[in-house]
Short mmCIF file of C-alpha atoms in Angstrom, two decimals:
data_model
loop_
_atom_site.label_atom_id
_atom_site.label_comp_id
_atom_site.label_asym_id
_atom_site.label_seq_id
_atom_site.Cartn_x
_atom_site.Cartn_y
_atom_site.Cartn_z
CA ASP A 157 132.36 123.82 85.16
CA ALA A 158 132.35 119.79 85.68
CA MET A 159 135.04 118.20 87.87
CA VAL A 160 135.82 115.60 90.51
CA ILE A 161 135.10 117.31 93.62
CA GLN A 162 137.16 115.42 96.74
CA ASN A 163 136.16 115.98 100.21
CA PRO A 164 137.75 116.55 102.95
CA ARG A 165 140.42 118.45 100.94
CA TYR A 166 142.84 117.69 104.57
CA GLN A 167 141.96 114.98 107.16
CA VAL A 168 143.89 114.30 110.51
CA THR A 169 143.35 111.02 112.17
CA GLN A 170 144.42 109.26 115.13
CA PHE A 171 146.46 106.13 114.99
CA GLY A 172 143.73 103.05 114.49
CA LYS A 173 140.65 105.45 114.17
CA PRO A 174 138.78 104.86 110.70
CA VAL A 175 138.43 107.32 108.37
CA THR A 176 136.49 108.01 104.84
CA LEU A 177 137.47 110.15 102.23
CA SER A 178 135.21 111.10 98.66
CA CYS A 179 135.01 111.57 95.72
CA SER A 180 132.22 113.02 93.46
CA GLN A 181 132.31 113.88 89.54
CA THR A 182 129.63 115.88 87.53
CA LEU A 183 131.32 114.45 84.63
CA ASN A 184 129.93 111.14 84.16
CA HIS A 185 132.12 108.63 83.61
CA ASN A 186 132.36 105.34 83.77
CA VAL A 187 135.38 104.59 85.90
CA MET A 188 136.59 106.12 89.09
CA TYR A 189 139.71 105.74 90.33
CA TRP A 190 141.78 105.58 93.62
CA TYR A 191 145.47 106.23 93.63
CA GLN A 192 147.70 106.93 97.00
CA GLN A 193 150.58 109.21 96.54
CA LYS A 194 153.13 109.61 99.48
CA SER A 195 155.55 112.32 99.79
CA SER A 196 157.86 112.94 96.78
CA GLN A 197 156.33 109.75 94.82
CA ALA A 198 154.31 108.46 92.20
CA PRO A 199 151.06 108.28 92.47
CA LYS A 200 149.95 104.24 92.88
CA LEU A 201 146.79 103.06 91.71
CA LEU A 202 144.98 101.76 94.63
CA PHE A 203 141.21 100.04 93.09
CA HIS A 204 139.34 101.43 91.63
CA TYR A 205 135.69 100.93 89.49
CA TYR A 206 134.06 100.28 86.26
CA ASP A 207 130.56 101.16 86.91
CA LYS A 208 129.83 98.98 89.91
CA ASP A 209 132.38 96.32 88.69
CA PHE A 210 135.11 96.21 91.33
CA ASN A 211 138.93 96.13 90.35
CA ASN A 212 141.95 95.67 93.38
CA GLU A 213 145.20 95.70 92.59
CA ALA A 214 147.38 93.26 93.94
CA ASP A 215 149.28 94.60 96.07
CA THR A 216 146.75 96.74 97.63
CA PRO A 217 146.21 96.30 101.40
CA ASP A 218 143.09 95.18 103.08
CA ASN A 219 143.18 97.66 105.39
CA PHE A 220 141.62 100.06 102.04
CA GLN A 221 137.95 99.49 100.62
CA SER A 222 136.48 101.34 98.45
CA ARG A 223 132.12 101.90 98.07
CA ARG A 224 130.85 103.81 95.09
CA PRO A 225 126.95 103.70 95.67
CA ASN A 226 126.20 105.23 92.14
CA THR A 227 128.13 106.58 89.40
CA SER A 228 128.21 110.15 90.73
CA PHE A 229 130.25 109.24 93.74
CA CYS A 230 133.12 107.52 95.57
CA PHE A 231 134.58 106.88 98.91
CA LEU A 232 137.73 105.73 100.22
CA ASP A 233 137.40 103.58 103.47
CA ILE A 234 140.87 103.64 105.57
CA ARG A 235 139.32 100.53 108.59
CA SER A 236 142.85 101.37 110.62
CA PRO A 237 145.41 104.13 109.72
CA GLY A 238 148.96 103.77 110.38
CA LEU A 239 151.61 105.97 110.10
CA GLY A 240 152.52 104.80 106.93
CA ASP A 241 149.19 105.44 105.66
CA ALA A 242 149.31 109.47 105.87
CA ALA A 243 149.83 110.72 101.84
CA MET A 244 147.78 112.18 99.65
CA TYR A 245 144.93 110.47 98.13
CA LEU A 246 143.93 111.07 94.83
CA CYS A 247 140.70 110.56 92.84
CA ALA A 248 140.18 109.81 89.47
CA THR A 249 137.99 109.45 86.37
CA SER A 250 137.54 108.33 82.54
CA ARG A 251 135.15 107.22 80.19
CA ASP A 252 134.20 104.44 79.19
CA PHE A 253 137.42 102.76 77.17
CA SER A 254 135.24 99.96 75.89
CA SER A 255 137.06 98.51 72.10
CA GLY A 256 136.78 101.65 69.73
CA ILE A 257 136.73 104.47 71.31
CA LEU A 258 140.06 104.95 73.14
CA GLY A 259 140.93 107.62 69.99
CA SER A 260 138.60 109.41 71.86
CA GLY A 261 140.38 110.52 74.41
CA ALA A 262 138.63 107.60 76.67
CA ASN A 263 141.49 106.66 79.20
CA VAL A 264 142.43 110.27 79.58
CA LEU A 265 142.05 110.96 83.44
CA THR A 266 140.60 113.69 85.14
CA PHE A 267 142.17 114.02 88.79
CA GLY A 268 140.65 115.71 91.76
CA ALA A 269 142.80 118.08 94.07
CA GLY A 270 143.75 115.52 96.17
CA SER A 271 142.84 114.76 100.33
CA ARG A 272 145.75 114.83 102.75
CA LEU A 273 145.56 112.29 104.83
CA THR A 274 147.82 112.97 108.23
CA VAL A 275 147.79 110.27 111.09
CA LEU A 276 148.76 110.79 114.03
CA ALA B 187 155.79 94.62 83.44
CA GLN B 188 155.73 98.39 82.84
CA LYS B 189 158.16 101.49 83.55
CA VAL B 190 158.56 105.07 83.32
CA THR B 191 161.91 106.52 84.22
CA GLN B 192 162.33 110.29 84.72
CA ALA B 193 165.94 110.86 85.14
CA GLN B 194 165.86 114.16 86.19
CA THR B 195 164.43 114.71 90.02
CA GLU B 196 164.86 118.32 90.17
CA ILE B 197 165.78 121.11 87.71
CA SER B 198 165.86 124.35 88.34
CA VAL B 199 165.81 127.12 85.54
CA VAL B 200 165.45 131.48 85.65
CA GLU B 201 162.80 132.17 83.79
CA LYS B 202 162.24 132.50 79.86
CA GLU B 203 165.01 129.39 79.45
CA ASP B 204 163.94 126.27 77.77
CA VAL B 205 163.78 123.66 79.98
CA THR B 206 163.40 119.79 78.47
CA LEU B 207 162.22 117.26 80.84
CA ASP B 208 162.87 113.27 80.12
CA CYS B 209 161.04 110.40 80.04
CA VAL B 210 161.85 106.61 79.26
CA TYR B 211 159.43 104.51 79.18
CA GLU B 212 159.62 100.08 79.15
CA THR B 213 156.21 97.88 78.19
CA ARG B 214 155.62 94.85 76.13
CA ASP B 215 152.74 96.35 74.47
CA THR B 216 152.30 96.41 71.10
CA THR B 217 149.23 99.45 71.46
CA TYR B 218 150.15 101.48 74.89
CA TYR B 219 149.76 105.05 75.58
CA LEU B 220 151.53 108.26 76.83
CA PHE B 221 150.69 111.23 79.09
CA TRP B 222 152.07 114.08 80.59
CA TYR B 223 150.88 115.65 83.93
CA LYS B 224 151.02 118.67 85.66
CA GLN B 225 150.76 118.86 89.68
CA PRO B 226 151.05 122.33 90.69
CA PRO B 227 151.44 122.65 94.78
CA SER B 228 147.89 122.39 94.94
CA GLY B 229 148.51 119.00 94.20
CA GLU B 230 145.85 118.37 91.21
CA LEU B 231 147.23 116.11 88.88
CA VAL B 232 146.92 118.40 85.33
CA PHE B 233 146.55 116.45 81.97
CA LEU B 234 148.66 117.92 79.22
CA ILE B 235 148.98 115.47 76.56
CA ARG B 236 148.33 111.71 75.76
CA ARG B 237 150.09 110.09 72.94
CA ASN B 238 149.32 106.65 71.17
CA SER B 239 151.80 103.93 70.32
CA PHE B 240 151.84 104.55 66.59
CA ASP B 241 151.49 108.33 66.44
CA GLU B 242 155.11 109.71 66.43
CA GLN B 243 154.74 113.61 65.18
CA ASN B 244 155.89 115.31 67.40
CA GLU B 245 153.64 117.98 68.93
CA ILE B 246 153.34 121.41 69.75
CA SER B 247 151.29 123.36 71.91
CA GLY B 248 151.85 126.57 72.93
CA ARG B 249 155.21 127.16 74.81
CA TYR B 250 155.09 123.22 74.79
CA SER B 251 156.56 120.11 72.79
CA TRP B 252 156.70 117.02 72.94
CA ASN B 253 159.24 114.77 71.22
CA PHE B 254 157.81 110.97 70.92
CA GLN B 255 160.53 108.67 69.98
CA LYS B 256 159.75 105.15 69.32
CA SER B 257 163.15 104.09 68.29
CA THR B 258 164.69 104.87 71.75
CA SER B 259 161.56 104.76 73.86
CA SER B 260 161.81 108.38 75.06
CA PHE B 261 158.94 110.62 75.08
CA ASN B 262 160.05 113.68 76.07
CA PHE B 263 158.67 117.25 77.19
CA THR B 264 160.09 120.87 76.37
CA ILE B 265 158.77 124.12 77.40
CA THR B 266 159.65 127.15 75.95
CA ALA B 267 160.68 130.35 77.50
CA SER B 268 159.80 128.79 80.70
CA GLN B 269 157.56 131.21 83.33
CA VAL B 270 156.79 131.25 86.97
CA VAL B 271 153.75 129.13 86.35
CA ASP B 272 155.15 126.21 84.97
CA SER B 273 156.97 125.60 88.61
CA ALA B 274 155.25 122.04 89.53
CA VAL B 275 155.94 118.42 89.33
CA TYR B 276 155.44 117.15 86.12
CA PHE B 277 154.97 113.00 85.48
CA CYS B 278 155.29 111.34 83.03
CA ALA B 279 153.25 107.91 82.64
CA LEU B 280 151.95 105.13 80.43
CA SER B 281 149.49 102.80 80.19
CA GLY B 282 149.23 99.92 77.89
CA ASN B 283 146.73 97.37 76.21
CA ALA B 284 146.38 94.36 78.21
CA GLY B 285 142.39 94.40 77.47
CA GLY B 286 139.57 96.54 79.19
CA THR B 287 140.05 98.94 81.80
CA SER B 288 143.95 98.15 81.71
CA TYR B 289 144.27 101.05 79.74
CA GLY B 290 143.02 103.35 82.32
CA LYS B 291 145.96 101.93 84.46
CA LEU B 292 148.62 104.29 84.82
CA THR B 293 152.05 103.78 85.71
CA PHE B 294 153.04 107.20 86.92
CA GLY B 295 157.17 108.06 86.22
CA GLN B 296 158.86 109.17 89.69
CA GLY B 297 158.16 113.00 87.99
CA THR B 298 160.23 116.38 88.03
CA ILE B 299 160.45 119.24 89.82
CA LEU B 300 160.59 122.22 87.96
CA THR B 301 161.40 125.34 89.87
CA VAL B 302 161.49 128.34 87.52
CA HIS B 303 163.08 131.25 89.50
CA PRO B 304 162.27 135.34 88.36
#
């Protein structure tokens, strides 16, 4: 089945030790997103890629970076994790939503199962 | 700015009861989309429904139904004859028409934790 796969599902790191979370998709979707969801909170968008174009949210800390080497893969890098970065990180994808095809469900996001990050 | 409010933080019901999850939104966009997602304990957000701002028809899908009222900026979700498997966190979300990639930028409500007891 086509899907969004995140690895690892659980990641434990030490304060300040860099972490990379990965996301792969078999849906061939143009857009990939990274959301951060802290305990008992709503998911918050960090950034997204529209094809190779990177779009950062204004309030996303510089500590968070992303790479998308090809259509199928996207990585979230946390350069120096702090205790406040402990969260579930959700990857999502959606189809191209250029004008005219929104009616086809183009902006429906398909989410992965998430990577839960613990910072010690 | 867009905002989604889910006033019910937690709801607890007994199996077979009907339950309604409330969602109120704010947006200045003329065209926008409303969503409901389900997040079971496994963590994955599962898409349930999308509604655009021009379509106020209510929708029913099995035990699920949605009531969209633009006049009150509400998009409520009802589960009929709830089951234990319905236990999850339910998020209402909104995306606007600021153009280009904004359509995919979801603003989520805080979520409602639904617990269905046997």
